[in-house]
């Protein structure tokens, strides 16, 4: 029996959250009157695929149009109104005023339940020259078409090195363009901790991208080419500019309706995604919801959470049994830059520090599958956990293969409340072409447990203190080829360490160093059991520079 006969459900926003809610709602109620409103001309399109059509990895534009108003009508019996803007919500009388953008005609639609899924819009700050038609942002299929039409430009500047900025940079290089990537912070991919982005930075430079870090955009000057003026005073000349400096929630409608908003303008919702008006729901990039780990309010503008939120709203509106509450946001994300991938799940070190939360961290290195099997490629993983409970708080990974698999495992671990001990015992798929008997996720768990139990003392930098002995335990040939840039480094290979302990001063602390971190840990255990105060460089030298670029050395 239909649980909600004749219920009027209006959805504002027809992409990820809105389209997902509409489809789920129809499957739960055949008789409900479901109306989907979209300000743009398209609904249910794959906005995460837009850069890849520009770069011609996706060949067919139609592949991005997941559904059309006609297919939604035929499949789901939805009333879909595109090029239609919701301009006001009359909460007292439960109706929405809409405007047809083509004709300008206004009308009121009554609702029983309303979902606001307006998404977010790219930031376009009021900088000098910002209205130049050669400056683009990317949100819609029409934005994509405009950039695609201008993509013959020889010189391209991408402003902002977040996920979309990196994707656009990669795709323009695929097209043979000369690309300059500018980022205000001192690293690419700002959500990650900086050491975990070094793989990406080297990969960008290796493909000819001019990378400008720690310098933001100040304005634009019209010229034969478009001059991009940076805050440092430097000028970059481009023929096409893509702004990718973040997004803001599109919540003017919610604000004018008097709904509660967060400090950055996002719509506040409860565990069932209801706003301060229980008959109005909100989902997608426009909302702030609870962080899965801490419960703190957080905004995560990603397609995966938006789709799941839309489904949950429909469940709460249409199912007679209590709907499952939204579990919270984790922010799992990944990006590919040529041959390197990097991503994160949960909290980063910089976020934990800013929030004043206690944490500990380890960094481990390995290959994506057994090292003896052909094709083994480097992989680095950073793990963060609560020192009181051992619960995993966050993880980051970067490498040439297997990044997605480890992030998915660790995102599941965080969602399930697993601890570092649990990671140590995870039984993961193993055969030489796929993994290792001790997967890098297990290794991270082992390293974290060792640190917790006092068997290891990882440090993130080499101390600039003459009282501290820096012990490099790599073979002499590797030390000579890639010396550690630090004064007074002593080289004693691990295999010779027990017989050469007398070369070290037992009264002075020691920091052990190796390529990947594992050998330094082994050396640390020898020293600790022989009366030395010892720590080890977290993640080894590889955690401080790309192993394919031997000229780059860790910074003390």
Short mmCIF file of C-alpha atoms in Angstrom, two decimals, residues 244-427:
data_model
loop_
_atom_site.label_atom_id
_atom_site.label_comp_id
_atom_site.label_asym_id
_atom_site.label_seq_id
_atom_site.Cartn_x
_atom_site.Cartn_y
_atom_site.Cartn_z
CA UNK A 244 38.99 27.08 -9.02
CA UNK A 245 39.32 28.77 -5.65
CA UNK A 246 36.41 27.19 -3.83
CA UNK A 247 32.63 27.34 -3.62
CA UNK A 248 29.98 29.00 -1.50
CA UNK A 249 26.59 27.52 -0.61
CA UNK A 250 23.72 28.79 -2.76
CA UNK A 251 21.42 29.52 0.17
CA UNK A 252 19.80 32.90 -0.54
CA UNK A 253 16.37 31.22 -0.81
CA UNK A 254 16.79 29.52 2.58
CA UNK A 255 18.00 32.75 4.18
CA UNK A 256 15.07 34.74 2.89
CA UNK A 257 12.72 32.02 4.13
CA UNK A 258 14.10 32.48 7.64
CA UNK A 259 15.69 29.04 7.94
CA UNK A 260 18.59 28.64 10.36
CA UNK A 261 22.01 28.94 8.73
CA UNK A 262 25.50 28.19 9.97
CA UNK A 263 28.30 30.75 10.33
CA UNK A 264 29.43 30.28 6.69
CA UNK A 265 25.93 30.45 5.26
CA UNK A 266 25.16 26.72 5.03
CA UNK A 267 21.69 25.44 5.91
CA UNK A 268 21.56 23.78 9.30
CA UNK A 269 19.89 20.37 9.41
CA UNK A 270 19.21 17.68 12.00
CA UNK A 271 20.06 13.98 11.76
CA UNK A 272 17.16 13.47 9.32
CA UNK A 273 18.22 16.47 7.22
CA UNK A 274 15.28 18.57 8.35
CA UNK A 275 15.89 22.30 8.59
CA UNK A 276 14.61 24.53 11.39
CA UNK A 277 11.22 24.05 9.68
CA UNK A 278 10.44 20.30 9.99
CA UNK A 279 8.51 20.26 6.71
CA UNK A 280 11.51 21.63 4.81
CA UNK A 281 14.54 19.42 4.23
CA UNK A 282 17.93 20.33 2.80
CA UNK A 283 20.67 18.22 1.27
CA UNK A 284 23.86 18.43 -0.77
CA UNK A 285 26.51 21.11 -1.02
CA UNK A 286 24.32 23.78 0.61
CA UNK A 287 24.10 22.17 4.05
CA UNK A 288 26.22 21.72 7.12
CA UNK A 289 25.76 18.40 8.91
CA UNK A 290 27.45 16.51 11.71
CA UNK A 291 31.00 15.29 11.29
CA UNK A 292 30.99 11.51 11.45
CA UNK A 293 33.86 11.34 13.95
CA UNK A 294 33.24 14.29 16.26
CA UNK A 295 29.64 15.34 15.68
CA UNK A 296 30.74 18.92 15.02
CA UNK A 297 28.96 20.80 12.21
CA UNK A 298 30.87 20.59 8.94
CA UNK A 299 30.24 21.20 5.23
CA UNK A 300 31.47 18.73 2.59
CA UNK A 301 30.61 19.71 -1.01
CA UNK A 302 30.99 16.28 -2.63
CA UNK A 303 28.75 14.29 -4.95
CA UNK A 304 28.77 11.05 -2.97
CA UNK A 305 27.33 12.48 0.26
CA UNK A 306 24.83 14.58 -1.73
CA UNK A 307 23.38 11.53 -3.46
CA UNK A 308 23.06 9.59 -0.22
CA UNK A 309 21.47 12.56 1.53
CA UNK A 310 18.83 12.86 -1.18
CA UNK A 311 17.92 9.22 -0.73
CA UNK A 312 17.69 9.62 3.06
CA UNK A 313 15.32 12.60 2.72
CA UNK A 314 12.95 10.54 0.57
CA UNK A 315 13.10 7.70 3.09
CA UNK A 316 12.23 10.03 5.95
CA UNK A 317 9.33 11.57 4.04
CA UNK A 318 7.82 8.42 2.58
CA UNK A 319 8.60 5.36 4.72
CA UNK A 320 6.22 4.46 7.54
CA UNK A 321 9.04 2.93 9.59
CA UNK A 322 11.59 5.27 11.19
CA UNK A 323 14.27 6.24 8.68
CA UNK A 324 17.90 5.68 9.55
CA UNK A 325 19.50 8.97 10.60
CA UNK A 326 22.25 10.46 8.49
CA UNK A 327 25.49 9.04 9.91
CA UNK A 328 27.56 12.15 9.33
CA UNK A 329 30.15 13.49 6.93
CA UNK A 330 33.60 12.02 6.49
CA UNK A 331 34.90 13.92 3.47
CA UNK A 332 36.48 10.99 1.67
CA UNK A 333 37.95 12.29 -1.59
CA UNK A 334 40.56 11.39 -4.18
CA UNK A 335 42.16 12.99 -7.23
CA UNK A 336 44.23 11.67 -10.11
CA UNK A 337 47.03 13.80 -11.54
CA UNK A 338 48.55 11.94 -14.48
CA UNK A 339 50.11 8.79 -12.95
CA UNK A 340 49.75 9.84 -9.30
CA UNK A 341 46.67 9.65 -7.11
CA UNK A 342 46.17 11.18 -3.68
CA UNK A 343 43.30 11.55 -1.26
CA UNK A 344 42.05 11.52 2.29
CA UNK A 345 39.34 10.26 4.60
CA UNK A 346 38.41 11.89 7.87
CA UNK A 347 40.53 14.41 9.73
CA UNK A 348 43.91 15.76 8.65
CA UNK A 349 46.68 16.82 10.99
CA UNK A 350 46.17 20.50 10.17
CA UNK A 351 42.45 20.28 11.01
CA UNK A 352 43.11 18.44 14.25
CA UNK A 353 45.70 21.00 15.29
CA UNK A 354 43.39 23.90 14.43
CA UNK A 355 40.59 22.30 16.46
CA UNK A 356 42.86 21.69 19.43
CA UNK A 357 42.15 17.95 19.42
CA UNK A 358 44.57 15.35 20.70
CA UNK A 359 45.99 13.00 18.11
CA UNK A 360 49.00 10.95 17.13
CA UNK A 361 50.22 10.08 13.68
CA UNK A 362 52.49 7.73 11.77
CA UNK A 363 53.51 7.60 8.12
CA UNK A 364 54.40 4.34 6.39
CA UNK A 365 55.63 3.38 2.94
CA UNK A 366 55.23 0.25 0.88
CA UNK A 367 54.15 -0.91 -2.58
CA UNK A 368 50.59 -1.40 -3.75
CA UNK A 369 51.24 -5.15 -4.03
CA UNK A 370 54.03 -7.56 -3.16
CA UNK A 371 57.35 -5.98 -3.97
CA UNK A 372 58.69 -9.11 -5.65
CA UNK A 373 55.80 -9.19 -8.12
CA UNK A 374 56.45 -7.20 -11.33
CA UNK A 375 54.93 -3.74 -11.44
CA UNK A 376 55.16 -2.88 -7.74
CA UNK A 377 54.74 0.87 -7.34
CA UNK A 378 55.34 3.15 -4.34
CA UNK A 379 52.54 4.03 -1.97
CA UNK A 380 52.65 6.27 1.11
CA UNK A 381 50.02 6.31 3.85
CA UNK A 382 49.53 8.63 6.81
CA UNK A 383 47.37 7.53 9.73
CA UNK A 384 45.95 9.70 12.53
CA UNK A 385 44.36 8.34 15.68
CA UNK A 386 43.08 9.30 19.12
CA UNK A 387 45.80 8.63 21.72
CA UNK A 388 43.25 7.91 24.45
CA UNK A 389 41.00 5.44 22.63
CA UNK A 390 43.09 4.33 19.67
CA UNK A 391 40.20 5.17 17.34
CA UNK A 392 41.22 6.04 13.79
CA UNK A 393 40.50 9.72 13.11
CA UNK A 394 41.81 10.15 9.60
CA UNK A 395 44.03 8.85 6.84
CA UNK A 396 45.77 10.13 3.72
CA UNK A 397 47.38 8.22 0.90
CA UNK A 398 49.36 9.05 -2.21
CA UNK A 399 51.12 6.98 -4.82
CA UNK A 400 51.20 5.48 -8.26
CA UNK A 401 48.65 2.70 -7.65
CA UNK A 402 46.32 1.34 -4.97
CA UNK A 403 45.45 4.66 -3.33
CA UNK A 404 41.70 4.28 -3.81
CA UNK A 405 41.63 0.80 -2.29
CA UNK A 406 43.38 1.91 0.90
CA UNK A 407 41.28 5.04 1.29
CA UNK A 408 38.11 2.99 0.96
CA UNK A 409 39.30 0.53 3.60
CA UNK A 410 40.24 3.34 5.97
CA UNK A 411 37.05 5.32 5.36
CA UNK A 412 35.13 2.18 6.32
CA UNK A 413 37.34 1.76 9.37
CA UNK A 414 36.69 5.35 10.50
CA UNK A 415 32.94 5.00 9.93
CA UNK A 416 32.93 1.78 11.93
CA UNK A 417 34.87 3.27 14.84
CA UNK A 418 37.81 0.91 14.36
CA UNK A 419 41.03 1.35 16.32
CA UNK A 420 44.68 1.02 15.42
CA UNK A 421 44.58 -2.47 16.92
CA UNK A 422 41.73 -3.35 14.59
CA UNK A 423 43.76 -2.16 11.59
CA UNK A 424 46.61 -4.42 12.63
CA UNK A 425 44.28 -7.41 12.52
CA UNK A 426 42.32 -6.65 9.33
CA UNK A 427 42.25 -9.58 6.94
#
